[in-house]
XYZ file of C-alpha atoms in Angstrom:
319
model
C 0.320 -51.893 2.799
C -2.507 -54.308 3.551
C -5.774 -52.174 2.886
C -6.561 -48.806 1.683
C -10.346 -48.233 2.048
C -11.840 -45.314 0.118
C -15.346 -44.356 -0.976
C -16.574 -44.364 -4.474
C -18.774 -41.493 -5.826
C -21.672 -42.551 -3.958
C -19.941 -42.701 -0.724
C -19.611 -46.608 -0.683
C -16.237 -47.652 0.822
C -14.073 -50.397 -0.553
C -10.508 -51.587 -0.421
C -8.435 -50.631 -3.533
C -5.325 -52.823 -2.805
C -4.510 -56.295 -3.969
C -3.051 -58.550 -1.335
C -3.423 -61.575 0.807
C -5.249 -62.136 4.322
C -2.453 -63.400 6.431
C 0.932 -62.418 7.317
C 2.223 -65.890 6.379
C 0.844 -65.586 2.881
C 2.683 -62.292 2.487
C 6.062 -63.816 3.724
C 5.659 -66.785 1.424
C 4.404 -65.298 -1.952
C 6.803 -63.606 -4.386
C 4.469 -60.878 -5.741
C 5.552 -58.150 -3.428
C 1.962 -57.169 -2.393
C 2.266 -53.793 -0.692
C 5.832 -54.427 0.482
C 8.885 -52.201 0.999
C 11.298 -53.625 -1.442
C 15.024 -53.287 -1.111
C 17.787 -52.686 -0.678
C 17.263 -52.043 -4.504
C 14.091 -52.307 -6.032
C 13.800 -53.565 -9.546
C 16.328 -55.340 -11.554
C 20.213 -55.271 -11.510
C 21.727 -57.116 -14.357
C 23.413 -60.388 -13.451
C 23.300 -58.997 -9.967
C 26.661 -57.418 -10.540
C 27.883 -53.677 -9.864
C 30.942 -51.915 -9.309
C 31.543 -49.270 -6.558
C 34.729 -47.337 -5.954
C 36.621 -49.885 -7.757
C 35.289 -52.782 -5.928
C 33.067 -55.556 -7.701
C 30.043 -56.919 -6.019
C 28.016 -59.916 -6.603
C 24.423 -59.786 -5.334
C 22.051 -62.870 -4.900
C 20.141 -63.457 -8.076
C 16.412 -64.432 -8.036
C 15.195 -63.512 -11.567
C 17.037 -66.172 -13.654
C 20.685 -64.656 -13.933
C 19.516 -61.252 -12.548
C 18.853 -59.575 -9.154
C 15.325 -58.411 -8.487
C 13.837 -56.382 -5.700
C 16.554 -56.921 -3.233
C 17.287 -60.632 -3.828
C 15.804 -63.907 -2.676
C 15.540 -62.648 0.971
C 14.998 -58.859 0.386
C 13.262 -56.306 2.532
C 9.810 -57.479 1.547
C 10.593 -60.871 3.543
C 11.461 -58.854 6.846
C 9.283 -58.138 9.550
C 10.155 -54.651 10.383
C 10.534 -53.022 13.857
C 8.010 -50.719 15.283
C 9.733 -47.600 16.090
C 6.968 -44.867 16.603
C 3.123 -44.319 16.053
C 3.801 -40.597 15.671
C 2.133 -37.326 16.939
C 1.667 -35.354 13.802
C -1.792 -34.607 12.551
C -3.392 -37.563 11.145
C -2.271 -41.154 11.873
C 1.348 -42.240 11.353
C 3.604 -45.239 11.894
C 7.315 -45.518 11.581
C 9.162 -48.700 10.937
C 12.790 -49.793 10.931
C 15.012 -52.524 9.402
C 18.672 -52.945 9.787
C 20.292 -54.841 6.819
C 23.833 -56.160 7.733
C 26.978 -55.902 5.775
C 26.840 -58.723 3.149
C 23.056 -59.185 3.345
C 22.146 -60.506 -0.173
C 25.783 -59.386 -1.240
C 25.279 -55.786 -0.541
C 28.211 -53.870 1.093
C 27.842 -51.992 4.214
C 25.325 -51.975 6.939
C 22.191 -50.145 6.180
C 19.441 -48.795 8.355
C 16.113 -48.100 6.676
C 13.153 -46.351 8.080
C 9.866 -45.750 6.556
C 7.193 -43.552 7.773
C 3.611 -44.103 6.740
C 1.108 -41.183 7.391
C -2.368 -40.071 6.548
C -3.243 -36.594 5.999
C -6.629 -34.635 6.076
C -6.515 -34.186 2.154
C -6.857 -38.112 1.775
C -3.075 -38.573 1.119
C -1.188 -41.596 1.957
C 2.594 -40.282 2.461
C 5.447 -42.729 2.505
C 8.857 -41.311 3.783
C 11.826 -43.523 3.209
C 14.947 -42.784 4.949
C 18.389 -44.605 5.105
C 21.959 -44.372 6.438
C 25.033 -46.584 6.079
C 28.316 -47.361 7.456
C 30.054 -48.056 4.130
C 29.526 -46.964 0.520
C 26.424 -49.052 -0.937
C 23.472 -48.735 -3.278
C 19.881 -48.212 -2.173
C 16.556 -47.692 -3.900
C 13.653 -48.171 -1.522
C 10.166 -48.585 -3.214
C 6.624 -49.585 -2.009
C 5.126 -52.124 -4.288
C 1.317 -51.562 -3.731
C -0.958 -53.124 -6.263
C -4.035 -50.999 -7.014
C -7.689 -51.864 -8.448
C -9.780 -48.713 -8.105
C -12.929 -50.508 -8.671
C -12.586 -51.667 -5.068
C -12.980 -55.486 -6.106
C -9.873 -57.336 -7.349
C -11.971 -59.796 -9.155
C -12.251 -57.145 -11.866
C -9.610 -56.567 -14.583
C -7.907 -53.216 -14.597
C -8.153 -52.584 -18.520
C -10.806 -50.019 -17.948
C -8.842 -47.882 -15.781
C -7.660 -44.614 -17.306
C -3.974 -43.619 -16.728
C -2.147 -40.265 -17.254
C 1.690 -40.320 -16.649
C 3.741 -36.977 -16.576
C 6.427 -38.518 -18.707
C 7.932 -37.762 -22.310
C 10.321 -40.658 -22.194
C 10.755 -44.279 -20.863
C 13.587 -46.758 -20.563
C 13.066 -49.561 -23.106
C 14.394 -53.084 -22.051
C 16.477 -56.026 -23.245
C 15.015 -59.551 -23.469
C 15.875 -59.894 -19.853
C 13.605 -56.875 -19.075
C 16.778 -54.785 -18.160
C 16.759 -51.263 -19.287
C 19.212 -50.977 -22.541
C 20.296 -47.438 -21.197
C 18.396 -45.542 -23.803
C 15.961 -42.868 -23.002
C 13.383 -43.005 -25.635
C 10.362 -40.800 -26.402
C 6.848 -42.215 -25.791
C 5.346 -40.417 -28.675
C 3.581 -42.539 -31.208
C 4.074 -45.699 -28.999
C 1.712 -47.703 -26.722
C 3.755 -46.124 -23.785
C 2.247 -42.738 -24.315
C 0.066 -41.770 -21.475
C 0.433 -38.098 -21.626
C -3.397 -37.850 -22.519
C -5.550 -40.158 -20.211
C -5.886 -43.625 -21.801
C -7.312 -46.943 -20.741
C -4.611 -49.257 -19.402
C -6.236 -51.908 -21.622
C -6.417 -49.951 -24.889
C -3.009 -50.784 -26.217
C -1.534 -53.538 -23.876
C -1.798 -56.242 -26.455
C -0.458 -54.140 -29.280
C 1.792 -55.600 -31.756
C 4.940 -53.872 -30.102
C 8.337 -55.563 -29.119
C 8.432 -53.843 -25.907
C 5.121 -55.016 -24.922
C 6.043 -58.510 -25.813
C 9.303 -58.414 -23.685
C 7.341 -57.069 -20.547
C 4.288 -59.393 -21.222
C 2.365 -56.065 -20.939
C 3.389 -52.930 -19.139
C 6.542 -53.317 -16.935
C 8.531 -50.278 -17.710
C 10.214 -47.401 -16.005
C 9.076 -43.810 -16.920
C 11.360 -40.750 -16.936
C 9.310 -38.353 -14.880
C 9.209 -34.704 -16.394
C 9.209 -33.063 -12.938
C 11.458 -35.183 -10.576
C 11.417 -34.118 -7.028
C 8.458 -31.688 -7.350
C 5.849 -32.912 -4.731
C 3.392 -30.108 -5.858
C 3.396 -31.639 -9.524
C 1.548 -35.008 -9.934
C 3.689 -37.537 -11.521
C 0.581 -39.936 -12.502
C -3.056 -40.030 -12.201
C -5.472 -43.097 -12.373
C -9.296 -43.040 -12.721
C -11.918 -45.635 -12.678
C -14.820 -44.353 -14.562
C -17.506 -46.706 -12.936
C -16.827 -45.745 -9.435
C -15.316 -42.316 -9.945
C -12.129 -43.059 -7.760
C -9.100 -40.949 -8.538
C -5.578 -41.927 -7.618
C -2.839 -39.197 -7.848
C 0.821 -39.919 -7.409
C 3.270 -37.369 -6.115
C 7.120 -38.080 -5.488
C 10.591 -36.771 -5.163
C 11.749 -39.940 -7.063
C 12.916 -39.371 -10.867
C 11.158 -42.566 -12.124
C 7.957 -44.447 -12.129
C 7.630 -48.142 -12.917
C 4.026 -48.934 -14.530
C 3.396 -52.578 -13.938
C 0.334 -54.149 -15.191
C 0.250 -57.329 -13.136
C 1.336 -59.526 -15.995
C 2.630 -62.165 -13.843
C 0.154 -62.594 -11.182
C -0.836 -66.320 -11.108
C -4.209 -67.766 -9.947
C -2.520 -69.900 -7.128
C -1.337 -66.733 -5.403
C -3.690 -66.492 -2.289
C -6.057 -63.301 -2.444
C -8.244 -61.599 0.019
C -11.531 -63.305 1.263
C -10.775 -66.371 -0.522
C -10.690 -64.870 -4.051
C -7.585 -65.839 -6.237
C -5.545 -62.924 -7.201
C -5.412 -62.913 -11.019
C -3.361 -61.560 -14.053
C -3.907 -58.038 -14.890
C -6.379 -57.534 -12.123
C -4.241 -54.924 -10.364
C -1.606 -52.391 -11.403
C 1.496 -50.921 -9.855
C 2.724 -47.201 -9.962
C 6.137 -47.804 -8.354
C 8.095 -44.526 -7.644
C 11.756 -45.293 -7.941
C 15.274 -44.611 -9.283
C 15.850 -46.279 -12.425
C 16.463 -50.033 -12.767
C 20.112 -51.240 -13.162
C 21.305 -47.694 -12.445
C 24.849 -48.859 -11.328
C 25.805 -50.546 -14.580
C 27.313 -48.235 -17.097
C 24.266 -45.848 -17.087
C 26.094 -42.606 -16.217
C 23.005 -40.708 -17.336
C 20.750 -42.474 -14.858
C 20.371 -40.862 -11.569
C 22.853 -42.377 -9.056
C 21.575 -44.701 -6.297
C 24.890 -44.600 -4.363
C 24.669 -43.824 -0.648
C 27.770 -43.149 1.521
C 28.413 -42.766 5.119
C 27.325 -39.416 6.415
C 24.772 -39.065 3.532
C 21.123 -39.069 4.319
C 18.629 -41.000 2.090
C 15.288 -39.594 2.012
C 12.586 -40.136 -0.622
C 8.841 -39.337 -0.323
C 5.856 -40.475 -2.244
C 2.086 -39.597 -1.828
C -0.801 -41.493 -2.846
C -3.789 -39.159 -2.889
C -7.259 -40.759 -3.183
C -10.332 -39.025 -4.039
C -13.165 -38.694 -6.610
C -12.551 -36.830 -9.968
C -11.048 -37.420 -13.509
C -7.340 -37.878 -14.664
C -7.051 -34.607 -16.606
C -3.535 -34.111 -17.861
């Protein structure tokens, strides 16, 4: 996702996505701007997992751990154009085939993603995959949003609501501990609209481990595309972003590790906490002894299909 241009309350259009200007910049940087990440988004502890009694070692690119598909994940691939679609609105379908052994993953995986725009101002992302041997898959789009329409502005003033009573706390390696903990009376409680910047620097061990928000939320209504999973609102412009998804989790990332040397659009450097992500996903490190986490195993003959809709408009983030 390179640009998403939407009007403010006065009808003035602006791009609400952080990114870069050229394909080579997208391929070279490690911030995953707008990319489809996979095979497995987020972290897998030490890059290891077992499946059907077989142990697998993935390529590690986050210290001892595997992040967003490894050093040469799906974000580094130029996907094949399959179809431009005939449905109402505009759509495009892309395909990427990951061979057996790619970054250490078992089995060949064919992934397809369809991006479509509808007349209700929804950007729909349909992810599908199939395999020829048992494997794991968790496809996620890693869009960075700044609803002010100008990524030179920090995102602390954005109000956020997340439909989640629990989240998955992390270890010092930012890997889920396996616990599902209530957000009540913590800086992670966004069940009422709250500014991202209000508590981001609070005296909280989990915020210190993530250098801000970099945590997975356990959504209250997984799989329900009629029920919003999250809303973000920028008071100054009136822009409202609503998120609907079939996925069980949502990663809130407050852009804590963006550095000034990452090229931005129109010559402006991208900066720390000047964009945020609402990544719809299965839970990080799901294969490793977290039997209560939704599975990310895919087997031959099974169809992987997950949908996320980012709907943009003008409004307020009522809970």
